Each structure stands twice: as C-alpha cells, then as structure tokens.
PDB file of C-alpha atoms in Angstrom:
ATOM      1  CA  MET A   1      16.501 -10.650   0.912  1.00 81.00           C
ATOM      2  CA  PRO A   2      17.649  -6.351   1.639  1.00 83.00           C
ATOM      3  CA  PRO A   3      16.681  -4.988   5.162  1.00 85.00           C
ATOM      4  CA  LEU A   4      13.674  -2.877   6.457  1.00 92.00           C
ATOM      5  CA  ALA A   5      14.545   0.526   6.768  1.00 87.00           C
ATOM      6  CA  ALA A   6      16.376   0.610  11.007  1.00 90.00           C
ATOM      7  CA  PRO A   7      12.574   2.167  11.803  1.00 94.00           C
ATOM      8  CA  TRP A   8      10.650  -0.636  10.922  1.00 97.00           C
ATOM      9  CA  ARG A   9      12.984  -3.278  11.804  1.00 95.00           C
ATOM     10  CA  ASP A  10      12.861  -2.505  15.265  1.00 94.00           C
ATOM     11  CA  THR A  11       9.057  -2.654  14.991  1.00 95.00           C
ATOM     12  CA  LEU A  12       8.931  -5.832  13.942  1.00 95.00           C
ATOM     13  CA  ALA A  13      12.283  -7.540  14.852  1.00 94.00           C
ATOM     14  CA  LEU A  14       9.764 -10.746  16.074  1.00 94.00           C
ATOM     15  CA  GLU A  15       8.914 -11.190  12.382  1.00 95.00           C
ATOM     16  CA  PHE A  16      11.654 -11.678  11.253  1.00 94.00           C
ATOM     17  CA  THR A  17      12.626 -14.858  13.681  1.00 95.00           C
ATOM     18  CA  LYS A  18       9.229 -16.364  12.882  1.00 97.00           C
ATOM     19  CA  PRO A  19       9.954 -20.226  10.720  1.00 97.00           C
ATOM     20  CA  TYR A  20       7.301 -18.556   7.615  1.00 97.00           C
ATOM     21  CA  PHE A  21       9.760 -15.676   7.261  1.00 97.00           C
ATOM     22  CA  ARG A  22      12.581 -17.094   7.464  1.00 96.00           C
ATOM     23  CA  THR A  23      11.138 -19.897   4.302  1.00 97.00           C
ATOM     24  CA  LEU A  24       9.543 -16.717   2.388  1.00 97.00           C
ATOM     25  CA  SER A  25      12.653 -14.755   2.627  1.00 96.00           C
ATOM     26  CA  LYS A  26      14.463 -18.196   0.999  1.00 97.00           C
ATOM     27  CA  ALA A  27      11.778 -18.438  -1.174  1.00 97.00           C
ATOM     28  CA  VAL A  28      12.379 -14.537  -2.918  1.00 97.00           C
ATOM     29  CA  GLU A  29      15.983 -14.795  -2.923  1.00 97.00           C
ATOM     30  CA  THR A  30      15.921 -18.020  -4.881  1.00 97.00           C
ATOM     31  CA  ALA A  31      12.933 -15.851  -7.106  1.00 97.00           C
ATOM     32  CA  TYR A  32      15.389 -12.808  -7.108  1.00 97.00           C
ATOM     33  CA  ALA A  33      18.467 -15.208  -7.836  1.00 97.00           C
ATOM     34  CA  ASN A  34      16.944 -17.396 -11.310  1.00 97.00           C
ATOM     35  CA  GLU A  35      13.546 -15.371 -12.372  1.00 96.00           C
ATOM     36  CA  ILE A  36      12.716 -12.092 -13.597  1.00 97.00           C
ATOM     37  CA  VAL A  37      10.699 -10.222 -10.254  1.00 98.00           C
ATOM     38  CA  TYR A  38       8.959  -6.376  -9.826  1.00 98.00           C
ATOM     39  CA  PRO A  39       9.937  -4.649  -8.148  1.00 98.00           C
ATOM     40  CA  LYS A  40      13.892  -5.159  -7.949  1.00 97.00           C
ATOM     41  CA  PRO A  41      15.568  -6.048  -5.169  1.00 96.00           C
ATOM     42  CA  GLU A  42      16.525  -1.961  -4.068  1.00 96.00           C
ATOM     43  CA  ASP A  43      12.607  -1.073  -4.083  1.00 97.00           C
ATOM     44  CA  LEU A  44      11.480  -4.024  -2.199  1.00 97.00           C
ATOM     45  CA  PHE A  45      10.330  -2.209   0.596  1.00 97.00           C
ATOM     46  CA  ARG A  46      10.643   1.981  -0.658  1.00 97.00           C
ATOM     47  CA  ALA A  47       6.930   2.070   1.379  1.00 98.00           C
ATOM     48  CA  PHE A  48       8.376   1.138   3.976  1.00 98.00           C
ATOM     49  CA  SER A  49      11.510   3.500   3.789  1.00 97.00           C
ATOM     50  CA  LEU A  50       9.221   6.270   3.008  1.00 98.00           C
ATOM     51  CA  CYS A  51       7.225   5.981   5.802  1.00 98.00           C
ATOM     52  CA  PRO A  52       8.234   4.960   8.806  1.00 97.00           C
ATOM     53  CA  PRO A  53       5.856   3.557  11.596  1.00 97.00           C
ATOM     54  CA  THR A  54       5.933   6.773  13.533  1.00 96.00           C
ATOM     55  CA  ASP A  55       4.714   8.729  10.550  1.00 97.00           C
ATOM     56  CA  VAL A  56       1.767   6.539   9.550  1.00 98.00           C
ATOM     57  CA  ASN A  57      -1.789   8.226   9.485  1.00 98.00           C
ATOM     58  CA  VAL A  58      -2.758   6.530   6.425  1.00 98.00           C
ATOM     59  CA  VAL A  59      -2.902   2.924   4.820  1.00 98.00           C
ATOM     60  CA  ILE A  60      -3.769   2.543   1.563  1.00 98.00           C
ATOM     61  CA  LEU A  61      -3.777  -1.301   0.363  1.00 98.00           C
ATOM     62  CA  GLY A  62      -2.810  -2.175  -2.655  1.00 96.00           C
ATOM     63  CA  GLN A  63      -3.035  -6.477  -3.620  1.00 95.00           C
ATOM     64  CA  ASP A  64       0.105  -6.864  -4.976  1.00 95.00           C
ATOM     65  CA  PRO A  65       2.860  -5.132  -7.465  1.00 97.00           C
ATOM     66  CA  TYR A  66       1.952  -3.771 -11.092  1.00 97.00           C
ATOM     67  CA  HIS A  67       3.218  -6.935 -13.137  1.00 97.00           C
ATOM     68  CA  ARG A  68       4.921  -5.111 -16.265  1.00 96.00           C
ATOM     69  CA  GLU A  69       8.559  -4.018 -17.383  1.00 96.00           C
ATOM     70  CA  GLY A  70       9.144  -0.834 -15.542  1.00 96.00           C
ATOM     71  CA  GLN A  71       5.753  -0.237 -13.788  1.00 98.00           C
ATOM     72  CA  ALA A  72       6.250  -1.677  -9.904  1.00 98.00           C
ATOM     73  CA  HIS A  73       8.768   0.621  -7.716  1.00 98.00           C
ATOM     74  CA  GLY A  74       7.700  -0.376  -4.570  1.00 98.00           C
ATOM     75  CA  LEU A  75       4.447   1.710  -3.558  1.00 98.00           C
ATOM     76  CA  ALA A  76       1.161   0.515  -3.885  1.00 98.00           C
ATOM     77  CA  PHE A  77      -0.570   1.159  -7.604  1.00 98.00           C
ATOM     78  CA  SER A  78       2.508   4.183  -7.741  1.00 98.00           C
ATOM     79  CA  VAL A  79       4.503   3.885 -10.336  1.00 98.00           C
ATOM     80  CA  PRO A  80       8.049   5.951 -11.534  1.00 98.00           C
ATOM     81  CA  GLU A  81       7.777   9.164 -12.953  1.00 96.00           C
ATOM     82  CA  GLY A  82       7.701   8.961 -16.527  1.00 95.00           C
ATOM     83  CA  VAL A  83       5.472   5.664 -16.702  1.00 97.00           C
ATOM     84  CA  ARG A  84       2.296   5.285 -18.228  1.00 95.00           C
ATOM     85  CA  ARG A  85      -0.294   5.406 -15.610  1.00 96.00           C
ATOM     86  CA  PRO A  86      -1.822   2.163 -15.127  1.00 96.00           C
ATOM     87  CA  PRO A  87      -5.724   2.298 -15.125  1.00 97.00           C
ATOM     88  CA  SER A  88      -6.865   1.658 -11.573  1.00 97.00           C
ATOM     89  CA  LEU A  89      -3.963   4.664 -11.396  1.00 98.00           C
ATOM     90  CA  ARG A  90      -6.233   7.545 -13.932  1.00 97.00           C
ATOM     91  CA  ASN A  91      -9.505   6.829 -11.591  1.00 97.00           C
ATOM     92  CA  ILE A  92      -7.759   7.285  -8.523  1.00 98.00           C
ATOM     93  CA  TYR A  93      -7.281  10.363  -9.789  1.00 97.00           C
ATOM     94  CA  LYS A  94     -10.054  11.048 -11.286  1.00 97.00           C
ATOM     95  CA  GLU A  95     -12.095  10.367  -7.913  1.00 98.00           C
ATOM     96  CA  LEU A  96      -9.463  12.891  -5.924  1.00 97.00           C
ATOM     97  CA  ALA A  97     -10.106  15.713  -9.278  1.00 97.00           C
ATOM     98  CA  GLY A  98     -14.406  14.940  -8.460  1.00 97.00           C
ATOM     99  CA  ASP A  99     -13.561  14.877  -5.054  1.00 98.00           C
ATOM    100  CA  LEU A 100     -11.495  17.409  -3.446  1.00 97.00           C
ATOM    101  CA  GLY A 101     -11.557  19.961  -6.890  1.00 95.00           C
ATOM    102  CA  ASN A 102      -7.770  18.792  -8.121  1.00 89.00           C
ATOM    103  CA  PRO A 103      -6.950  18.958 -10.684  1.00 91.00           C
ATOM    104  CA  LEU A 104      -6.157  15.587 -12.623  1.00 90.00           C
ATOM    105  CA  ARG A 105      -1.856  14.900 -11.583  1.00 91.00           C
ATOM    106  CA  THR A 106       0.449  14.327 -14.751  1.00 89.00           C
ATOM    107  CA  THR A 107       2.993  12.505 -13.030  1.00 95.00           C
ATOM    108  CA  GLY A 108       2.280   8.234 -11.861  1.00 97.00           C
ATOM    109  CA  ASP A 109       4.731   8.829  -8.654  1.00 98.00           C
ATOM    110  CA  LEU A 110       2.940   8.921  -5.902  1.00 98.00           C
ATOM    111  CA  THR A 111       6.272   9.524  -3.513  1.00 98.00           C
ATOM    112  CA  ASP A 112       5.012  12.733  -2.219  1.00 98.00           C
ATOM    113  CA  TRP A 113       1.739  10.611  -0.960  1.00 98.00           C
ATOM    114  CA  ALA A 114       4.563   8.296   1.230  1.00 98.00           C
ATOM    115  CA  THR A 115       6.181  11.052   2.554  1.00 98.00           C
ATOM    116  CA  GLN A 116       3.499  12.690   3.994  1.00 98.00           C
ATOM    117  CA  GLY A 117       2.299   9.185   6.329  1.00 98.00           C
ATOM    118  CA  VAL A 118       0.344   7.181   3.456  1.00 98.00           C
ATOM    119  CA  LEU A 119       1.955   4.229   3.752  1.00 98.00           C
ATOM    120  CA  LEU A 120       1.415   2.783   0.266  1.00 98.00           C
ATOM    121  CA  LEU A 121       1.215  -1.318   1.081  1.00 98.00           C
ATOM    122  CA  ASN A 122       0.569  -4.340  -0.974  1.00 97.00           C
ATOM    123  CA  THR A 123      -0.208  -7.135   0.879  1.00 96.00           C
ATOM    124  CA  THR A 124       2.231  -9.133  -1.566  1.00 97.00           C
ATOM    125  CA  LEU A 125       5.566  -7.950  -2.421  1.00 98.00           C
ATOM    126  CA  THR A 126       6.704  -9.280  -5.031  1.00 98.00           C
ATOM    127  CA  VAL A 127       5.292 -10.736  -8.659  1.00 98.00           C
ATOM    128  CA  LEU A 128       6.567 -12.399 -11.604  1.00 98.00           C
ATOM    129  CA  PRO A 129       6.451 -10.893 -15.064  1.00 97.00           C
ATOM    130  CA  GLY A 130       2.633 -11.022 -16.734  1.00 96.00           C
ATOM    131  CA  LYS A 131       1.432 -13.151 -13.474  1.00 96.00           C
ATOM    132  CA  PRO A 132      -0.304 -11.442 -11.164  1.00 94.00           C
ATOM    133  CA  GLY A 133      -1.057 -12.976  -7.921  1.00 94.00           C
ATOM    134  CA  SER A 134       2.004 -14.908  -8.638  1.00 96.00           C
ATOM    135  CA  HIS A 135       4.064 -15.028  -5.169  1.00 97.00           C
ATOM    136  CA  HIS A 136       0.257 -14.951  -3.084  1.00 95.00           C
ATOM    137  CA  GLY A 137       0.859 -17.559  -0.721  1.00 94.00           C
ATOM    138  CA  LEU A 138       4.555 -17.580  -0.080  1.00 95.00           C
ATOM    139  CA  GLY A 139       3.717 -15.539   3.082  1.00 97.00           C
ATOM    140  CA  TRP A 140       4.147 -12.460   2.156  1.00 97.00           C
ATOM    141  CA  GLU A 141       0.304 -11.921   3.062  1.00 97.00           C
ATOM    142  CA  THR A 142       1.433 -13.333   7.251  1.00 97.00           C
ATOM    143  CA  PHE A 143       3.769 -10.504   6.983  1.00 97.00           C
ATOM    144  CA  THR A 144       1.640  -7.756   5.770  1.00 98.00           C
ATOM    145  CA  ASP A 145      -1.373  -9.054   8.203  1.00 98.00           C
ATOM    146  CA  MET A 146       1.275  -8.083  11.202  1.00 97.00           C
ATOM    147  CA  VAL A 147       2.566  -4.898   9.493  1.00 98.00           C
ATOM    148  CA  ILE A 148      -1.373  -3.802   9.601  1.00 98.00           C
ATOM    149  CA  THR A 149      -1.920  -5.045  12.514  1.00 98.00           C
ATOM    150  CA  THR A 150       1.422  -3.923  14.653  1.00 97.00           C
ATOM    151  CA  ILE A 151      -0.407  -0.278  12.850  1.00 98.00           C
ATOM    152  CA  ALA A 152      -3.284  -0.977  13.957  1.00 98.00           C
ATOM    153  CA  ASN A 153      -2.455  -1.551  17.938  1.00 97.00           C
ATOM    154  CA  GLU A 154       0.625   0.986  18.450  1.00 96.00           C
ATOM    155  CA  ARG A 155      -1.001   3.956  15.840  1.00 97.00           C
ATOM    156  CA  SER A 156      -4.221   6.324  16.849  1.00 97.00           C
ATOM    157  CA  HIS A 157      -6.875   8.064  14.652  1.00 98.00           C
ATOM    158  CA  VAL A 158      -4.726   6.283  11.175  1.00 98.00           C
ATOM    159  CA  VAL A 159      -7.098   6.179   8.086  1.00 98.00           C
ATOM    160  CA  PHE A 160      -7.418   2.818   6.488  1.00 98.00           C
ATOM    161  CA  LEU A 161      -8.474   2.912   2.726  1.00 98.00           C
ATOM    162  CA  LEU A 162      -9.480  -0.520   2.020  1.00 98.00           C
ATOM    163  CA  TRP A 163     -11.065  -0.812  -2.090  1.00 97.00           C
ATOM    164  CA  GLY A 164     -12.110  -4.533  -3.302  1.00 95.00           C
ATOM    165  CA  LYS A 165     -13.353  -7.272  -1.835  1.00 93.00           C
ATOM    166  CA  TYR A 166      -9.449  -8.536  -1.385  1.00 92.00           C
ATOM    167  CA  ALA A 167      -8.350  -5.040   0.926  1.00 96.00           C
ATOM    168  CA  GLU A 168     -11.881  -5.637   2.725  1.00 97.00           C
ATOM    169  CA  ALA A 169     -10.738  -8.275   4.220  1.00 97.00           C
ATOM    170  CA  LYS A 170      -8.320  -7.331   6.227  1.00 97.00           C
ATOM    171  CA  ARG A 171     -11.089  -5.316   7.894  1.00 97.00           C
ATOM    172  CA  HIS A 172     -10.594  -7.672  10.873  1.00 97.00           C
ATOM    173  CA  LEU A 173      -7.715  -6.987  11.416  1.00 98.00           C
ATOM    174  CA  ILE A 174      -8.048  -3.317  13.030  1.00 98.00           C
ATOM    175  CA  ASP A 175     -10.319  -1.352  15.853  1.00 97.00           C
ATOM    176  CA  GLU A 176     -12.731   0.400  14.389  1.00 97.00           C
ATOM    177  CA  THR A 177     -13.459   2.070  17.360  1.00 97.00           C
ATOM    178  CA  GLU A 178      -9.531   3.679  17.530  1.00 97.00           C
ATOM    179  CA  HIS A 179      -9.535   3.973  13.407  1.00 98.00           C
ATOM    180  CA  CYS A 180     -11.208   5.171  10.434  1.00 98.00           C
ATOM    181  CA  VAL A 181     -11.699   2.333   7.800  1.00 98.00           C
ATOM    182  CA  LEU A 182     -12.927   3.603   4.578  1.00 98.00           C
ATOM    183  CA  THR A 183     -13.903   0.976   2.006  1.00 98.00           C
ATOM    184  CA  ALA A 184     -15.414   1.009  -1.635  1.00 98.00           C
ATOM    185  CA  PRO A 185     -15.229  -1.118  -5.186  1.00 97.00           C
ATOM    186  CA  HIS A 186     -11.945  -1.686  -6.266  1.00 97.00           C
ATOM    187  CA  PRO A 187     -10.804   1.788  -8.951  1.00 97.00           C
ATOM    188  CA  SER A 188     -10.127  -1.374 -11.889  1.00 96.00           C
ATOM    189  CA  PRO A 189     -12.272  -0.239 -15.023  1.00 96.00           C
ATOM    190  CA  LEU A 190     -14.384  -3.370 -14.028  1.00 92.00           C
ATOM    191  CA  SER A 191     -15.950  -1.972 -10.839  1.00 95.00           C
ATOM    192  CA  ALA A 192     -14.907   1.975 -10.126  1.00 96.00           C
ATOM    193  CA  TYR A 193     -18.584   2.708 -11.587  1.00 96.00           C
ATOM    194  CA  THR A 194     -20.151   0.292  -8.818  1.00 96.00           C
ATOM    195  CA  GLY A 195     -18.924   2.506  -5.954  1.00 97.00           C
ATOM    196  CA  PHE A 196     -15.345   3.494  -6.248  1.00 98.00           C
ATOM    197  CA  PHE A 197     -16.615   6.649  -8.492  1.00 98.00           C
ATOM    198  CA  GLY A 198     -18.079   9.041  -5.536  1.00 98.00           C
ATOM    199  CA  CYS A 199     -16.579   7.861  -2.510  1.00 98.00           C
ATOM    200  CA  GLN A 200     -14.953  10.717  -1.323  1.00 98.00           C
ATOM    201  CA  HIS A 201     -11.982   9.054   0.432  1.00 98.00           C
ATOM    202  CA  PHE A 202      -9.822  11.968   0.160  1.00 98.00           C
ATOM    203  CA  SER A 203     -11.668  14.025   1.634  1.00 98.00           C
ATOM    204  CA  THR A 204     -13.175  12.098   4.315  1.00 98.00           C
ATOM    205  CA  THR A 205      -9.788  11.248   5.186  1.00 98.00           C
ATOM    206  CA  ASN A 206      -8.644  14.587   5.693  1.00 98.00           C
ATOM    207  CA  GLU A 207     -11.968  15.180   7.539  1.00 98.00           C
ATOM    208  CA  TYR A 208     -10.784  12.736  10.060  1.00 98.00           C
ATOM    209  CA  LEU A 209      -7.085  13.889  10.155  1.00 98.00           C
ATOM    210  CA  ARG A 210      -7.981  17.083  11.023  1.00 98.00           C
ATOM    211  CA  ALA A 211     -11.023  16.443  13.791  1.00 98.00           C
ATOM    212  CA  HIS A 212      -7.841  14.600  15.604  1.00 98.00           C
ATOM    213  CA  GLY A 213      -5.393  16.644  15.231  1.00 97.00           C
ATOM    214  CA  LYS A 214      -3.357  16.222  12.625  1.00 98.00           C
ATOM    215  CA  GLU A 215      -1.884  17.413   9.533  1.00 97.00           C
ATOM    216  CA  VAL A 216      -4.340  16.615   6.101  1.00 98.00           C
ATOM    217  CA  ILE A 217      -2.392  15.150   3.293  1.00 98.00           C
ATOM    218  CA  ARG A 218      -1.825  17.145   0.328  1.00 97.00           C
ATOM    219  CA  TRP A 219      -3.275  14.921  -2.135  1.00 97.00           C
TER     220      TRP A 219
END
C-alpha cells in the first residue's frame, strides 16, 4: 500500500506494527495486483493527505468507497470533478442548500471541504467494482476505528457527523463531553426523508466551531 502522509504516519505509527495491519496490507496489495479495486492506489489515503491530524475539526463518516467506475477518489461521499453526483451526495447538497440557503453546488468534488479541516473518512477504504461492502472484514474497520479514537483523544471540540446506523455505531469511540456528535439517517434516497432532510447539521457544525473559537467551514 502507498504510505500515509507524514503527519498521519507519525501519529499512527504504532498501528502499522500490529499483526492485523500487516495482514490488511498484504490483502490490499494482493487485491490491487490481481483485480480492479476502487479507488486507485494513489487515492487510497487521499482524505489523510488533504487533512492532516492537527487540522481536523470535522469528521464526516462514510461506509465504503463508491463502487462504480470513476467515482471513488479517496474522500467519503465525494466524486471527482466532472463525474455525475451520486444520489446520496445530491441529497447532502439539498440539505446544505435548505440549511444555509446556499445555491446547490455544481461539482461533486469535496476537496475544498477536506482542505478546510473536514476529514471525509470511509470506514472501509477499498471496494471491488459493483460489490459494495466487498472489503468489509479485511481489517480496515479496525484501522479507521483507531483513526476516530485518535482524533477523539488528541483533538478538542471536533464535530462528528454520523449519518446512518453504520456510522452511528462508531459513537461509542467519541467522548461527547469533549466533542459534538450529530446523528441523522443516511442521506441515501431510501432514508433521507426520514430525518436527514431538515437535520441542519451544517449550520449546527459552524455554530459549534464558532462557539469554540474555530474557523467555520465554507460549505
């Protein structure tokens, strides 16, 4: 696997020595060598490269990468410039527009969020084409649980946006006396109308950041 950017590599150095991570690395390298895997290897740790640990003020937690060609590029819910926005992302934009009154974004690329301190983290970082969840159980969840735990332990006043039951299951990793945890149904078309629309997470996030002396996110 490609290395993490130096700040994260230093922060998570102990994790790379553990048996599960060595097994995970071998499995992922074998998959890339023998199959089509999304995202491309150079995008595998893109969320980390764009958002160093000392910059993290918001975490948006996804499940695994998009599994269609050209969509996944290492950022949860994001797609590269010029790629049609998936339904969940379109619903995120609808809620954003309704919450803040912003015009609907025309790009599906959320790189600008990442560079402002929003860690767009999938709990599983690789997937096979057309097979959502195909790399669950390889060990990624153990690794990303440690990422969440590390942020919760080492950063202060971070907003965690947990959308859907899978993301909400990570709530126990976060000290809610130190951080802000916001939950809602997943923005997919199957559940967005059951509470994601109207959750106002974007304005609530900025209110919390402002109250704790941090820069708001330019959503």
